[in-house]
Amino acid sequence: MTSQYTLQQHIHKLDNASCHEERLYKILESYMELFPVKNAYLFRFSPLGYLGEGIILLTQNGIVHIGEIRDDIRSLPIIYSAIREKKAKHCTGLDLLKQISSKYITTSNMNSIVVVPICYRSVVIGYICSNEVSGEAVFDDKTLTTLTHYGKLVGKYLEKSEIAEDSQVLSKRELEVMRRIAWGESTKEMADSMDISELTVKQYVKSAIKKLGAQNRSHAVGELFRKGIIS
């Protein structure tokens, strides 16, 4: 089993990335080095509509952009379960056919899938999927626990790097409010959890929308996703 120290070392290597896109690539590269998988799909997740959106796929042959993949993850039981429980999941054999859409069965010999939620605090912001694993790979409870921990470390790293990168665009509070909107929180929920008034929340939203040159909060969240400020 991969040690927590080794996971941390791989996460620290991400600091060498020069841009958001390179960080995403390195996250998948580290994942494939650490675990017995042969490919890695990276998705962002929004609780608004339970939407999973493809970002990139890393294989042994290189990178493929998968922005055309958009799914309501409630139709994909293993992914929905991983996100709901915030734990890595694995299935194989006949159970695979019940758990996943045919669009993810890309090779005739595919007989296994792994899903790793990317978590920050209590929120899932994305997930990694692999549908090609090493022939002798064993995904026991210890391996799945390690995969779950990797997803949490990635979530913390992305959150930290996004805040550092974009402090000149939005204030820390503005960015936090816009991220919470992307997570599906209401104005009242944000005010309660951030210990500020609803009026203050609305002021942060208004100033963030203006700085981003957006027309409304949905447009602003879309711009943040497009620019890679939130994932």
PDB file of N, CA, C and O in Angstrom, residues 138-168:
ATOM      1  N   VAL A 138      -5.040  -5.340  -7.307  1.00  0.00           N
ATOM      2  CA  VAL A 138      -6.002  -5.700  -6.264  1.00  0.00           C
ATOM      3  C   VAL A 138      -6.470  -4.421  -5.575  1.00  0.00           C
ATOM      4  O   VAL A 138      -5.667  -3.691  -4.998  1.00  0.00           O
ATOM      5  N   PHE A 139      -7.763  -4.144  -5.648  1.00  0.00           N
ATOM      6  CA  PHE A 139      -8.312  -2.949  -5.017  1.00  0.00           C
ATOM      7  C   PHE A 139      -9.056  -3.356  -3.746  1.00  0.00           C
ATOM      8  O   PHE A 139     -10.282  -3.410  -3.711  1.00  0.00           O
ATOM      9  N   ASP A 140      -8.250  -3.650  -2.719  1.00  0.00           N
ATOM     10  CA  ASP A 140      -8.837  -4.035  -1.440  1.00  0.00           C
ATOM     11  C   ASP A 140      -9.174  -2.773  -0.629  1.00  0.00           C
ATOM     12  O   ASP A 140      -9.001  -1.650  -1.103  1.00  0.00           O
ATOM     13  N   ASP A 141      -9.639  -2.960   0.594  1.00  0.00           N
ATOM     14  CA  ASP A 141     -10.054  -1.822   1.418  1.00  0.00           C
ATOM     15  C   ASP A 141      -8.905  -0.850   1.677  1.00  0.00           C
ATOM     16  O   ASP A 141      -9.104   0.371   1.684  1.00  0.00           O
ATOM     17  N   LYS A 142      -7.701  -1.370   1.874  1.00  0.00           N
ATOM     18  CA  LYS A 142      -6.555  -0.498   2.138  1.00  0.00           C
ATOM     19  C   LYS A 142      -6.230   0.368   0.921  1.00  0.00           C
ATOM     20  O   LYS A 142      -5.939   1.560   1.052  1.00  0.00           O
ATOM     21  N   THR A 143      -6.275  -0.242  -0.261  1.00  0.00           N
ATOM     22  CA  THR A 143      -5.997   0.519  -1.485  1.00  0.00           C
ATOM     23  C   THR A 143      -7.060   1.590  -1.711  1.00  0.00           C
ATOM     24  O   THR A 143      -6.745   2.728  -2.070  1.00  0.00           O
ATOM     25  N   LEU A 144      -8.321   1.244  -1.489  1.00  0.00           N
ATOM     26  CA  LEU A 144      -9.402   2.211  -1.666  1.00  0.00           C
ATOM     27  C   LEU A 144      -9.295   3.346  -0.649  1.00  0.00           C
ATOM     28  O   LEU A 144      -9.583   4.506  -0.972  1.00  0.00           O
ATOM     29  N   THR A 145      -8.860   3.041   0.568  1.00  0.00           N
ATOM     30  CA  THR A 145      -8.653   4.083   1.572  1.00  0.00           C
ATOM     31  C   THR A 145      -7.545   5.036   1.136  1.00  0.00           C
ATOM     32  O   THR A 145      -7.653   6.261   1.292  1.00  0.00           O
ATOM     33  N   THR A 146      -6.483   4.481   0.561  1.00  0.00           N
ATOM     34  CA  THR A 146      -5.385   5.311   0.067  1.00  0.00           C
ATOM     35  C   THR A 146      -5.836   6.182  -1.100  1.00  0.00           C
ATOM     36  O   THR A 146      -5.485   7.367  -1.196  1.00  0.00           O
ATOM     37  N   LEU A 147      -6.638   5.616  -1.996  1.00  0.00           N
ATOM     38  CA  LEU A 147      -7.193   6.388  -3.110  1.00  0.00           C
ATOM     39  C   LEU A 147      -8.078   7.522  -2.597  1.00  0.00           C
ATOM     40  O   LEU A 147      -8.028   8.646  -3.113  1.00  0.00           O
ATOM     41  N   THR A 148      -8.884   7.240  -1.594  1.00  0.00           N
ATOM     42  CA  THR A 148      -9.738   8.273  -1.003  1.00  0.00           C
ATOM     43  C   THR A 148      -8.887   9.405  -0.442  1.00  0.00           C
ATOM     44  O   THR A 148      -9.197  10.592  -0.642  1.00  0.00           O
ATOM     45  N   HIS A 149      -7.814   9.050   0.239  1.00  0.00           N
ATOM     46  CA  HIS A 149      -6.923  10.059   0.820  1.00  0.00           C
ATOM     47  C   HIS A 149      -6.260  10.888  -0.274  1.00  0.00           C
ATOM     48  O   HIS A 149      -6.113  12.114  -0.131  1.00  0.00           O
ATOM     49  N   TYR A 150      -5.876  10.245  -1.365  1.00  0.00           N
ATOM     50  CA  TYR A 150      -5.270  10.986  -2.481  1.00  0.00           C
ATOM     51  C   TYR A 150      -6.250  12.035  -3.010  1.00  0.00           C
ATOM     52  O   TYR A 150      -5.874  13.178  -3.270  1.00  0.00           O
ATOM     53  N   GLY A 151      -7.515  11.644  -3.153  1.00  0.00           N
ATOM     54  CA  GLY A 151      -8.527  12.588  -3.627  1.00  0.00           C
ATOM     55  C   GLY A 151      -8.674  13.782  -2.703  1.00  0.00           C
ATOM     56  O   GLY A 151      -8.861  14.926  -3.160  1.00  0.00           O
ATOM     57  N   LYS A 152      -8.566  13.563  -1.408  1.00  0.00           N
ATOM     58  CA  LYS A 152      -8.663  14.667  -0.448  1.00  0.00           C
ATOM     59  C   LYS A 152      -7.442  15.581  -0.530  1.00  0.00           C
ATOM     60  O   LYS A 152      -7.567  16.808  -0.455  1.00  0.00           O
ATOM     61  N   LEU A 153      -6.258  14.994  -0.683  1.00  0.00           N
ATOM     62  CA  LEU A 153      -5.043  15.796  -0.814  1.00  0.00           C
ATOM     63  C   LEU A 153      -5.069  16.646  -2.074  1.00  0.00           C
ATOM     64  O   LEU A 153      -4.670  17.814  -2.061  1.00  0.00           O
ATOM     65  N   VAL A 154      -5.568  16.064  -3.162  1.00  0.00           N
ATOM     66  CA  VAL A 154      -5.685  16.816  -4.415  1.00  0.00           C
ATOM     67  C   VAL A 154      -6.656  17.982  -4.243  1.00  0.00           C
ATOM     68  O   VAL A 154      -6.389  19.101  -4.699  1.00  0.00           O
ATOM     69  N   GLY A 155      -7.790  17.739  -3.570  1.00  0.00           N
ATOM     70  CA  GLY A 155      -8.763  18.800  -3.343  1.00  0.00           C
ATOM     71  C   GLY A 155      -8.174  19.952  -2.556  1.00  0.00           C
ATOM     72  O   GLY A 155      -8.359  21.130  -2.897  1.00  0.00           O
ATOM     73  N   LYS A 156      -7.430  19.635  -1.485  1.00  0.00           N
ATOM     74  CA  LYS A 156      -6.795  20.684  -0.679  1.00  0.00           C
ATOM     75  C   LYS A 156      -5.777  21.463  -1.496  1.00  0.00           C
ATOM     76  O   LYS A 156      -5.677  22.691  -1.395  1.00  0.00           O
ATOM     77  N   TYR A 157      -5.013  20.733  -2.310  1.00  0.00           N
ATOM     78  CA  TYR A 157      -3.996  21.400  -3.127  1.00  0.00           C
ATOM     79  C   TYR A 157      -4.632  22.350  -4.147  1.00  0.00           C
ATOM     80  O   TYR A 157      -4.185  23.491  -4.304  1.00  0.00           O
ATOM     81  N   LEU A 158      -5.669  21.890  -4.827  1.00  0.00           N
ATOM     82  CA  LEU A 158      -6.320  22.741  -5.819  1.00  0.00           C
ATOM     83  C   LEU A 158      -6.912  23.985  -5.181  1.00  0.00           C
ATOM     84  O   LEU A 158      -6.817  25.084  -5.731  1.00  0.00           O
ATOM     85  N   GLU A 159      -7.520  23.817  -4.015  1.00  0.00           N
ATOM     86  CA  GLU A 159      -8.118  24.954  -3.323  1.00  0.00           C
ATOM     87  C   GLU A 159      -7.054  25.978  -2.961  1.00  0.00           C
ATOM     88  O   GLU A 159      -7.202  27.166  -3.178  1.00  0.00           O
ATOM     89  N   LYS A 160      -5.944  25.497  -2.419  1.00  0.00           N
ATOM     90  CA  LYS A 160      -4.854  26.383  -2.012  1.00  0.00           C
ATOM     91  C   LYS A 160      -4.261  27.120  -3.210  1.00  0.00           C
ATOM     92  O   LYS A 160      -4.049  28.332  -3.168  1.00  0.00           O
ATOM     93  N   SER A 161      -4.022  26.404  -4.295  1.00  0.00           N
ATOM     94  CA  SER A 161      -3.392  27.009  -5.464  1.00  0.00           C
ATOM     95  C   SER A 161      -4.310  28.000  -6.158  1.00  0.00           C
ATOM     96  O   SER A 161      -3.876  29.029  -6.656  1.00  0.00           O
ATOM     97  N   GLU A 162      -5.621  27.709  -6.174  1.00  0.00           N
ATOM     98  CA  GLU A 162      -6.573  28.614  -6.808  1.00  0.00           C
ATOM     99  C   GLU A 162      -6.659  29.931  -6.048  1.00  0.00           C
ATOM    100  O   GLU A 162      -6.666  31.011  -6.636  1.00  0.00           O
ATOM    101  N   ILE A 163      -6.708  29.848  -4.726  1.00  0.00           N
ATOM    102  CA  ILE A 163      -6.794  31.065  -3.924  1.00  0.00           C
ATOM    103  C   ILE A 163      -5.536  31.904  -4.105  1.00  0.00           C
ATOM    104  O   ILE A 163      -5.593  33.125  -4.248  1.00  0.00           O
ATOM    105  N   ALA A 164      -4.364  31.257  -4.114  1.00  0.00           N
ATOM    106  CA  ALA A 164      -3.101  31.975  -4.269  1.00  0.00           C
ATOM    107  C   ALA A 164      -2.999  32.637  -5.636  1.00  0.00           C
ATOM    108  O   ALA A 164      -2.575  33.781  -5.757  1.00  0.00           O
ATOM    109  N   GLU A 165      -3.417  31.918  -6.682  1.00  0.00           N
ATOM    110  CA  GLU A 165      -3.307  32.424  -8.044  1.00  0.00           C
ATOM    111  C   GLU A 165      -4.211  33.609  -8.300  1.00  0.00           C
ATOM    112  O   GLU A 165      -3.874  34.542  -9.005  1.00  0.00           O
ATOM    113  N   ASP A 166      -5.401  33.575  -7.740  1.00  0.00           N
ATOM    114  CA  ASP A 166      -6.414  34.540  -8.135  1.00  0.00           C
ATOM    115  C   ASP A 166      -6.722  35.598  -7.095  1.00  0.00           C
ATOM    116  O   ASP A 166      -7.739  36.270  -7.164  1.00  0.00           O
ATOM    117  N   SER A 167      -5.791  35.777  -6.158  1.00  0.00           N
ATOM    118  CA  SER A 167      -6.009  36.790  -5.136  1.00  0.00           C
ATOM    119  C   SER A 167      -6.063  38.184  -5.730  1.00  0.00           C
ATOM    120  O   SER A 167      -6.637  39.098  -5.148  1.00  0.00           O
ATOM    121  N   GLN A 168      -5.454  38.372  -6.920  1.00  0.00           N
ATOM    122  CA  GLN A 168      -5.477  39.680  -7.559  1.00  0.00           C
ATOM    123  C   GLN A 168      -6.750  39.889  -8.377  1.00  0.00           C
ATOM    124  O   GLN A 168      -7.042  41.006  -8.790  1.00  0.00           O
TER     125      GLN A 168
END
